[in-house]
CSV table of C-alpha atoms in Angstrom, one decimal:
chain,number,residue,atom,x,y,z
A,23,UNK,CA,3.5,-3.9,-6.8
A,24,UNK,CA,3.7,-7.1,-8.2
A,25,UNK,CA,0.9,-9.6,-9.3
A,26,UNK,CA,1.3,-13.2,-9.2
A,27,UNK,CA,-0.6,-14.6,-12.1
A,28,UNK,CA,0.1,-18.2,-13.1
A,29,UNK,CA,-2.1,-17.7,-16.2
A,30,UNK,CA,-1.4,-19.4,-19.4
A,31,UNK,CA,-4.6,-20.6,-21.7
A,32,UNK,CA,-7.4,-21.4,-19.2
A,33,UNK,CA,-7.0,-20.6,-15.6
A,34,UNK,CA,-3.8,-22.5,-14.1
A,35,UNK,CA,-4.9,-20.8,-10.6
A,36,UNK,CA,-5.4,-17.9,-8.8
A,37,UNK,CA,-3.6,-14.3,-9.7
A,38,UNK,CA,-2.8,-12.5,-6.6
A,39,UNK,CA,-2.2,-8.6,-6.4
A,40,UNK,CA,-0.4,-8.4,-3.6
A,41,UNK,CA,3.2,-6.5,-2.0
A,42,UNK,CA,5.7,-8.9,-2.3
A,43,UNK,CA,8.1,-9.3,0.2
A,44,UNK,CA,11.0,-7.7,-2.0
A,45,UNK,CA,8.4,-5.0,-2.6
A,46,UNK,CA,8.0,-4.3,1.4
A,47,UNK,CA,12.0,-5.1,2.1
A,48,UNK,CA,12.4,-1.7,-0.7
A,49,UNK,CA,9.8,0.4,1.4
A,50,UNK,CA,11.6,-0.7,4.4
A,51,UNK,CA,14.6,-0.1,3.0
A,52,UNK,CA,13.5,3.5,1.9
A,53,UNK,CA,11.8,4.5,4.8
A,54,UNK,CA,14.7,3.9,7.1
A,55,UNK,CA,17.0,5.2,5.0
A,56,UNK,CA,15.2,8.6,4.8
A,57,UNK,CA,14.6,8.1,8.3
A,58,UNK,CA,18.3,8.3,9.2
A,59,UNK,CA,19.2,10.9,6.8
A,60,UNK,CA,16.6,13.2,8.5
A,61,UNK,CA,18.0,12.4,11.7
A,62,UNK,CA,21.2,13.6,10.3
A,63,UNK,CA,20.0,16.3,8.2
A,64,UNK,CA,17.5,17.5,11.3
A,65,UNK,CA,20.3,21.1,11.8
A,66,UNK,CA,20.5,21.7,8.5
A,67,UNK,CA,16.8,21.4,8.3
A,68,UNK,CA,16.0,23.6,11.2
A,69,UNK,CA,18.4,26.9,10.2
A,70,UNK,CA,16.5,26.4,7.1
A,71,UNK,CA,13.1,26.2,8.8
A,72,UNK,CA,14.7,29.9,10.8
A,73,UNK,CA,14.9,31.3,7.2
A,74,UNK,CA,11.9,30.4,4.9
A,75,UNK,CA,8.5,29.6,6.2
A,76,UNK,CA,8.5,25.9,6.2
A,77,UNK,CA,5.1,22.8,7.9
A,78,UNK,CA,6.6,22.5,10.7
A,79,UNK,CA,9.1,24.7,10.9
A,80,UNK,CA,9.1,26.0,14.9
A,81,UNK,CA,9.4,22.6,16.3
A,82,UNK,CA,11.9,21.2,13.7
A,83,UNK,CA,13.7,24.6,14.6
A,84,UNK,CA,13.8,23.8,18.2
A,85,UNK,CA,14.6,20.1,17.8
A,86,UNK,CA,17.5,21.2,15.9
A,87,UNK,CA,18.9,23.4,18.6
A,88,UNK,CA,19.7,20.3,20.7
A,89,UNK,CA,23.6,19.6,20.0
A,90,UNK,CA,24.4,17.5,22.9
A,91,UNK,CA,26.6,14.6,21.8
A,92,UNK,CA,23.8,12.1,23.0
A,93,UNK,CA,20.8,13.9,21.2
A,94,UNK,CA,23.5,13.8,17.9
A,95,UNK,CA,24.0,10.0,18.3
A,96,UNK,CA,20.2,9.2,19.0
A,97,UNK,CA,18.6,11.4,16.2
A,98,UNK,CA,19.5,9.0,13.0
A,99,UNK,CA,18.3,5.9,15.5
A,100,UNK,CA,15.0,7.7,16.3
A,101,UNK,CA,14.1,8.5,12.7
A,102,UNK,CA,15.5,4.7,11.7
A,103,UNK,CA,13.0,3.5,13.6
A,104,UNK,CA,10.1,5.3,12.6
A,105,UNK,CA,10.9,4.5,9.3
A,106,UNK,CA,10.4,0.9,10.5
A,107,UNK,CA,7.3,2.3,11.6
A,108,UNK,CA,6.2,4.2,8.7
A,109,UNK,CA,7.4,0.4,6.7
A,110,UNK,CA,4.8,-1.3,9.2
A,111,UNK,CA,1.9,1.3,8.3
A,112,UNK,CA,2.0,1.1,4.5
A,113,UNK,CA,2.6,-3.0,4.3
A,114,UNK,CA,-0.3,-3.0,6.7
A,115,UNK,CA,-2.7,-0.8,4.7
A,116,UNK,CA,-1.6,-2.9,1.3
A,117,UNK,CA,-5.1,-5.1,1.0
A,118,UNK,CA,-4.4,-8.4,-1.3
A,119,UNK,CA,-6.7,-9.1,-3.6
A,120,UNK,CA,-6.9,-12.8,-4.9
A,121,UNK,CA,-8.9,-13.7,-8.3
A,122,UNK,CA,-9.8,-17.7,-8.7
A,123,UNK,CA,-11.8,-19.1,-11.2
A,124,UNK,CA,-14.2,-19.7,-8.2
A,125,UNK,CA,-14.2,-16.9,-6.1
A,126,UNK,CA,-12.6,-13.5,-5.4
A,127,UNK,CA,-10.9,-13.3,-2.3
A,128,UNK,CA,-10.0,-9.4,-0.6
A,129,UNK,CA,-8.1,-9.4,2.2
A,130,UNK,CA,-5.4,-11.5,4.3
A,131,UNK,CA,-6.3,-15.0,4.9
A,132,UNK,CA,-5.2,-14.7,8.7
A,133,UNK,CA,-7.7,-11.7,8.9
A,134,UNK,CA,-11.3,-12.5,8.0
A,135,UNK,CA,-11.2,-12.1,4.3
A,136,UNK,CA,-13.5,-11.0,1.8
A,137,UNK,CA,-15.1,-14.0,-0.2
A,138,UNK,CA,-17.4,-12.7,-3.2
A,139,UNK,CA,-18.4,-16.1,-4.5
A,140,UNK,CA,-19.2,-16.1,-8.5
A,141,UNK,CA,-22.7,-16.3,-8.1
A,142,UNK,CA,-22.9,-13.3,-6.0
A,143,UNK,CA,-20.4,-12.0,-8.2
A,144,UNK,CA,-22.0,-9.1,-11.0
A,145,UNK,CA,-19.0,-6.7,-12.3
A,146,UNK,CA,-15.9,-5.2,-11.3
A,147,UNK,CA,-14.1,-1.6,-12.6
A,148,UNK,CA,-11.4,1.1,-11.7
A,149,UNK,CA,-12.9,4.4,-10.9
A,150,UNK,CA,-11.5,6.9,-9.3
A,151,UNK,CA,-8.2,4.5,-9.5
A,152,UNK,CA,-9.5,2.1,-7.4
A,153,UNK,CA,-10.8,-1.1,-7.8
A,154,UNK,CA,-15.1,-1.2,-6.9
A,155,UNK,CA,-16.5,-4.6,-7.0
A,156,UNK,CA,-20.2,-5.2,-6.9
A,157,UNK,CA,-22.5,-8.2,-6.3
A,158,UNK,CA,-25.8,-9.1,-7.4
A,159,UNK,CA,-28.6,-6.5,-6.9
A,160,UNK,CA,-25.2,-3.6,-7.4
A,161,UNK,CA,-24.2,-3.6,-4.2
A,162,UNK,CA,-20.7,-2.4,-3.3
A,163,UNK,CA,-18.6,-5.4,-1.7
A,164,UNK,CA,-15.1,-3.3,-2.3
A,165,UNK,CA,-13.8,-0.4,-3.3
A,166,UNK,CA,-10.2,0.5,-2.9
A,167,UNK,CA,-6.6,0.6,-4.0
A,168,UNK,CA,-4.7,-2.8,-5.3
A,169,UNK,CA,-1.7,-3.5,-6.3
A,170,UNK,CA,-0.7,-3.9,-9.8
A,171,UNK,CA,-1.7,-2.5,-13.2
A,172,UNK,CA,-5.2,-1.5,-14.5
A,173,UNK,CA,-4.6,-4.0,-17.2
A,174,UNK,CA,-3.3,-6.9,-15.3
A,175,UNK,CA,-6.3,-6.1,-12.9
A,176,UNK,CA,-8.6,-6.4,-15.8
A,177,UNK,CA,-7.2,-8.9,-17.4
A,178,UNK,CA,-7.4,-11.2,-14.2
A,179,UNK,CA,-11.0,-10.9,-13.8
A,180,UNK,CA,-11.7,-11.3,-17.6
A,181,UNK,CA,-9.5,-14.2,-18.2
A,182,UNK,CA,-11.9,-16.2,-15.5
A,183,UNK,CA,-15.1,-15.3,-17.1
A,184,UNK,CA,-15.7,-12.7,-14.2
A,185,UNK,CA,-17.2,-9.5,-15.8
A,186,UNK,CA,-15.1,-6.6,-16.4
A,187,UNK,CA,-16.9,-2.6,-17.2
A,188,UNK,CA,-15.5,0.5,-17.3
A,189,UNK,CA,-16.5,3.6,-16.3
């Protein structure tokens, strides 16, 4: 949700769209939270599921039948920790996208990146809200969701000479 862009006049370097770590310490924060009040809330949530047709609503009606103390205790911890979980699985599926004056670089360093050199470059766009980039001869290279703003996006790749088209 944040974009690192040390931009100012020509290129000063690379702008990076990227989840920050405040960004993923949020989700985290978030997701456990909700996770816990679920656990909490799971009774509540199954006399409901007894009285309106609810997704899911037989086995959140049966898990909320359990009233021993320990199964009390260990609900909030359970859904705690698949919040951690759920914390782990969006920060994993966030793909960086880094924009140099060289290159354009999709993916984690530590993970066999994507490297679309500016030769091989030939345009970039949103459609469909997601970020397609294609090399020479049109072929599609990427095509998926990035963080930041249309505009920043844009302005990333047209700032460095890279073409920018809309569609």
């Amino acid at each position: 949700m944040s974009t690192d862009n040390h931009h100012s006049g020509a290129s000063a370097g690379p702008a990076v769209f990227k989840l920050t770590r405040t960004d993923v310490i949020v989700i985290g924060v978030v997701c456990v939270g909700l996770g816990i009040a679920l656990g909490f809330l799971l009774p509540a949530l199954g006399s409901l599921a007894a009285k309106f047709p609810i997704p899911f609503g037989d086995p959140i009606e049966k898990l909320s039948s359990f009233d021993q103390p320990w199964v009390v205790t260990i609900r909030p911890i359970v859904g705690a920790v698949l919040g951690v979980i759920a914390t782990a699985v969006i920060a994993g599926s966030n793909t960086p996208v880094l924009v140099d004056d060289d290159e354009i670089v999709i993916g984690r360093e530590n993970d066999h990146p994507l490297r679309i050199s500016r030769t091989s470059f030939s345009t970039a766009y949103f459609a469909d809200g997601k970020l397609t980039i294609l090399t020479e001869g049109g072929h599609q290279a990427f095509r998926g969701e990035v963080e930041g703003k249309k505009d920043s996006v844009a302005a990333a790749f047209t700032s460095r000479g890279y073409r920018w088209g809309e569609i």
